[in-house]
Short mmCIF file of C-alpha atoms in Angstrom, two decimals:
data_model
loop_
_atom_site.label_atom_id
_atom_site.label_comp_id
_atom_site.label_asym_id
_atom_site.label_seq_id
_atom_site.Cartn_x
_atom_site.Cartn_y
_atom_site.Cartn_z
CA MET A 1 14.36 93.11 -0.94
CA LYS A 2 17.44 94.25 -2.87
CA TYR A 3 19.68 91.47 -4.13
CA ASP A 4 23.37 91.51 -4.93
CA THR A 5 23.68 87.82 -5.79
CA TYR A 6 22.15 86.73 -9.08
CA LEU A 7 21.55 83.29 -10.59
CA PHE A 8 20.67 83.69 -14.26
CA ASP A 9 19.02 81.29 -16.64
CA PHE A 10 20.67 81.34 -20.07
CA ASP A 11 18.28 80.51 -22.94
CA GLY A 12 15.61 83.21 -23.30
CA THR A 13 17.00 85.19 -20.36
CA LEU A 14 20.53 86.20 -21.34
CA VAL A 15 20.53 85.15 -25.00
CA ASP A 16 17.91 85.14 -27.73
CA SER A 17 18.18 81.39 -28.27
CA MET A 18 14.69 80.03 -27.57
CA PRO A 19 13.77 79.79 -31.29
CA THR A 20 16.93 77.67 -31.90
CA PHE A 21 16.38 75.62 -28.70
CA VAL A 22 12.75 74.87 -29.64
CA LYS A 23 13.55 74.15 -33.29
CA ALA A 24 16.35 71.72 -32.33
CA MET A 25 14.16 69.91 -29.81
CA LEU A 26 11.04 69.61 -31.95
CA LYS A 27 12.90 68.69 -35.12
CA VAL A 28 13.85 65.36 -33.49
CA LEU A 29 10.23 64.59 -32.64
CA ASP A 30 8.98 65.75 -36.03
CA ASP A 31 11.57 63.77 -37.96
CA TYR A 32 10.52 60.56 -36.16
CA GLY A 33 6.78 61.28 -36.34
CA VAL A 34 6.31 61.54 -32.60
CA LYS A 35 3.17 63.39 -31.50
CA TYR A 36 3.30 66.03 -28.75
CA GLY A 37 1.01 68.51 -27.02
CA ASP A 38 0.79 72.29 -27.31
CA ASP A 39 2.54 72.61 -23.94
CA ILE A 40 5.68 70.79 -25.05
CA VAL A 41 7.94 73.88 -24.87
CA LYS A 42 6.73 74.79 -21.38
CA ILE A 43 7.42 71.20 -20.26
CA ILE A 44 10.88 70.60 -21.74
CA THR A 45 12.54 74.02 -21.24
CA PRO A 46 13.53 73.41 -17.56
CA LEU A 47 14.56 69.77 -18.18
CA GLY A 48 17.84 70.14 -19.98
CA TYR A 49 18.88 67.98 -22.89
CA LYS A 50 19.05 64.72 -20.94
CA GLY A 51 15.74 65.36 -19.21
CA SER A 52 14.11 66.30 -22.50
CA ALA A 53 15.50 63.18 -24.16
CA GLU A 54 14.01 61.03 -21.36
CA TYR A 55 10.68 62.85 -21.77
CA PHE A 56 10.83 62.21 -25.54
CA GLN A 57 11.21 58.50 -24.83
CA LYS A 58 8.03 58.63 -22.72
CA LEU A 59 6.29 60.20 -25.71
CA GLY A 60 7.32 57.15 -27.74
CA LEU A 61 10.61 58.07 -29.40
CA LYS A 62 12.48 54.77 -29.87
CA LEU A 63 16.04 56.04 -29.49
CA SER A 64 18.53 56.04 -26.65
CA VAL A 65 19.03 59.19 -24.56
CA GLU A 66 22.52 59.50 -26.09
CA GLU A 67 21.19 59.26 -29.65
CA ILE A 68 18.55 61.88 -29.03
CA ILE A 69 21.04 64.32 -27.48
CA SER A 70 23.42 63.73 -30.42
CA LEU A 71 20.65 64.67 -32.90
CA ILE A 72 19.82 67.82 -30.97
CA ASN A 73 23.48 68.78 -30.71
CA ASP A 74 24.06 68.26 -34.43
CA PHE A 75 21.44 70.93 -35.19
CA ALA A 76 22.08 73.43 -32.41
CA ILE A 77 25.82 73.45 -31.58
CA ASN A 78 26.86 75.58 -34.55
CA GLU A 79 24.16 78.17 -33.78
CA TYR A 80 25.31 78.63 -30.21
CA ALA A 81 28.98 78.81 -31.21
CA TYR A 82 28.59 81.39 -33.97
CA ASN A 83 25.15 82.96 -34.40
CA ILE A 84 23.04 83.36 -31.25
CA LEU A 85 23.09 86.91 -29.86
CA ALA A 86 22.58 88.37 -26.38
CA LYS A 87 19.17 89.83 -25.70
CA PRO A 88 18.93 93.64 -25.74
CA ASN A 89 20.88 95.45 -22.97
CA VAL A 90 22.05 92.17 -21.39
CA ILE A 91 25.82 92.68 -21.90
CA GLU A 92 25.69 96.31 -20.67
CA THR A 93 23.53 95.34 -17.64
CA LEU A 94 25.83 92.43 -16.65
CA LYS A 95 28.89 94.68 -16.86
CA GLU A 96 27.25 97.37 -14.77
CA LEU A 97 26.04 94.91 -12.14
CA LYS A 98 29.53 93.48 -11.91
CA LYS A 99 30.99 96.97 -11.63
CA ARG A 100 28.66 97.62 -8.67
CA GLY A 101 29.99 94.51 -6.92
CA ALA A 102 27.22 92.03 -7.68
CA ASP A 103 27.95 88.27 -7.63
CA LEU A 104 26.77 86.91 -11.01
CA ASN A 105 26.12 83.23 -11.71
CA VAL A 106 24.47 81.12 -14.43
CA LEU A 107 22.27 78.02 -14.05
CA THR A 108 20.86 76.63 -17.28
CA ALA A 109 19.47 73.54 -18.87
CA SER A 110 21.86 73.92 -21.82
CA PRO A 111 25.03 71.78 -21.81
CA HIS A 112 28.50 73.35 -21.49
CA VAL A 113 29.28 72.44 -25.08
CA MET A 114 26.81 75.14 -26.15
CA LEU A 115 26.74 77.40 -23.09
CA ASP A 116 30.40 78.17 -22.68
CA PRO A 117 31.38 78.97 -26.30
CA CYS A 118 28.39 81.29 -26.60
CA LEU A 119 29.12 83.24 -23.40
CA LYS A 120 32.81 83.52 -24.35
CA ARG A 121 32.00 84.78 -27.86
CA LEU A 122 29.71 87.41 -26.34
CA GLY A 123 32.50 88.52 -24.01
CA VAL A 124 30.65 87.91 -20.72
CA PHE A 125 31.87 84.50 -19.54
CA ASP A 126 34.42 85.99 -17.15
CA LEU A 127 31.81 88.22 -15.51
CA PHE A 128 30.31 85.13 -13.82
CA THR A 129 31.59 83.56 -10.61
CA ASN A 130 29.98 80.29 -11.62
CA VAL A 131 28.64 79.06 -14.95
CA TRP A 132 26.57 75.92 -14.31
CA SER A 133 24.67 73.57 -16.57
CA CYS A 134 22.10 71.24 -15.02
CA GLU A 135 24.50 68.47 -15.96
CA ASP A 136 26.81 69.70 -13.18
CA PHE A 137 24.14 68.82 -10.62
CA SER A 138 22.85 65.62 -12.23
CA THR A 139 19.29 66.92 -12.07
CA THR A 140 17.10 69.52 -13.77
CA LYS A 141 15.51 72.90 -13.06
CA ALA A 142 12.26 70.98 -12.46
CA ASP A 143 13.81 69.77 -9.19
CA PRO A 144 13.71 72.25 -6.28
CA GLU A 145 16.95 70.75 -4.93
CA ILE A 146 19.01 72.22 -7.76
CA TYR A 147 18.43 75.76 -6.48
CA LYS A 148 19.35 74.70 -2.92
CA MET A 149 22.54 73.02 -4.20
CA ALA A 150 23.46 76.10 -6.21
CA SER A 151 22.92 78.37 -3.19
CA ARG A 152 25.21 76.16 -1.05
CA LYS A 153 27.91 76.34 -3.72
CA ILE A 154 27.54 80.10 -3.94
CA GLY A 155 27.85 80.23 -0.16
CA LYS A 156 24.80 82.41 0.52
CA LYS A 157 21.46 81.78 2.20
CA ILE A 158 19.00 80.79 -0.52
CA ASP A 159 16.64 83.69 0.26
CA ASN A 160 19.54 86.13 -0.29
CA ILE A 161 19.88 85.02 -3.91
CA VAL A 162 17.58 85.91 -6.83
CA PHE A 163 17.01 83.48 -9.70
CA LEU A 164 16.01 84.94 -13.09
CA ASP A 165 14.25 82.87 -15.75
CA ASP A 166 11.79 83.31 -18.64
CA ASN A 167 10.14 79.91 -18.11
CA PHE A 168 7.04 79.71 -15.88
CA ASN A 169 7.70 76.13 -14.72
CA ALA A 170 11.28 76.89 -13.75
CA CYS A 171 10.21 80.02 -11.85
CA LYS A 172 7.49 78.07 -10.04
CA THR A 173 9.90 75.32 -8.97
CA ALA A 174 12.54 77.85 -7.91
CA LYS A 175 9.98 79.71 -5.87
CA SER A 176 9.04 76.49 -4.03
CA ALA A 177 12.75 76.06 -3.12
CA GLY A 178 12.76 79.41 -1.25
CA ILE A 179 14.99 81.41 -3.62
CA GLY A 180 14.04 84.91 -4.76
CA VAL A 181 12.59 84.76 -8.25
CA PHE A 182 12.39 87.40 -11.03
CA GLY A 183 10.47 86.58 -14.21
CA VAL A 184 12.04 87.67 -17.48
CA TYR A 185 10.14 88.40 -20.68
CA ASP A 186 10.74 86.27 -23.72
CA LYS A 187 8.51 85.99 -26.78
CA SER A 188 8.43 82.21 -26.30
CA SER A 189 6.62 82.60 -22.97
CA GLU A 190 4.34 85.56 -23.80
CA GLU A 191 1.21 83.63 -22.90
CA PHE A 192 2.43 83.23 -19.34
CA ILE A 193 3.19 86.89 -18.56
CA GLU A 194 0.30 87.43 -16.21
CA ASP A 195 0.91 84.10 -14.44
CA MET A 196 4.57 85.03 -14.08
CA LYS A 197 3.77 88.42 -12.62
CA LYS A 198 1.55 86.83 -9.97
CA LEU A 199 4.13 84.15 -9.10
CA THR A 200 7.44 86.03 -9.08
CA ASP A 201 8.88 88.74 -6.84
CA LYS A 202 9.42 90.97 -9.85
CA TYR A 203 8.86 90.73 -13.59
CA VAL A 204 11.16 92.48 -16.08
CA TYR A 205 10.67 93.04 -19.78
CA ASP A 206 14.35 94.06 -20.21
CA LEU A 207 17.32 93.17 -18.03
CA SER A 208 18.28 96.83 -17.81
CA GLU A 209 15.39 97.15 -15.30
CA LEU A 210 17.67 95.47 -12.75
CA LEU A 211 19.63 98.67 -12.63
#
């Protein structure tokens, strides 16, 4: 099926931010001596900052959700505002898709305080009809309902929209919601390439493959 309505993840899909995202998240756990498993990145990536903070509490971090988010923000906010770059061919691909009449949207775990300044600095914010953080839906990308809510806001049937993400868990949840799903390569999820290819409708190593 050919799609003309896109719902893009942000970290690891549009921008090369996963190293910063992971470093900011794990720094909090490391600084407080909290132990975590090898699958921590896979688990927290779809959860957003609030969801990750709540998960950190379950791991034993004795801080409030607000305190955890503040610590993450202190480390990451400057990177998103000034340093994080778009992944190769992303800007050109988004502009070409828009030129062809595609409806472009963003749904990400990152909060607006990081998301919006980064997209504006890269010159692509205005290409999107909607730029959503999970905080706009009061849930996470680990909840199938978020994809259904986004599709209703877009005003299209969910199976006429394609969601693009580099995270296996997010793609798996999105697939269960009935939305089209394209997997996107990112170094942080290299070990899941074959699983992603089996799960998704299409797997791309570079966003220019959408053209």
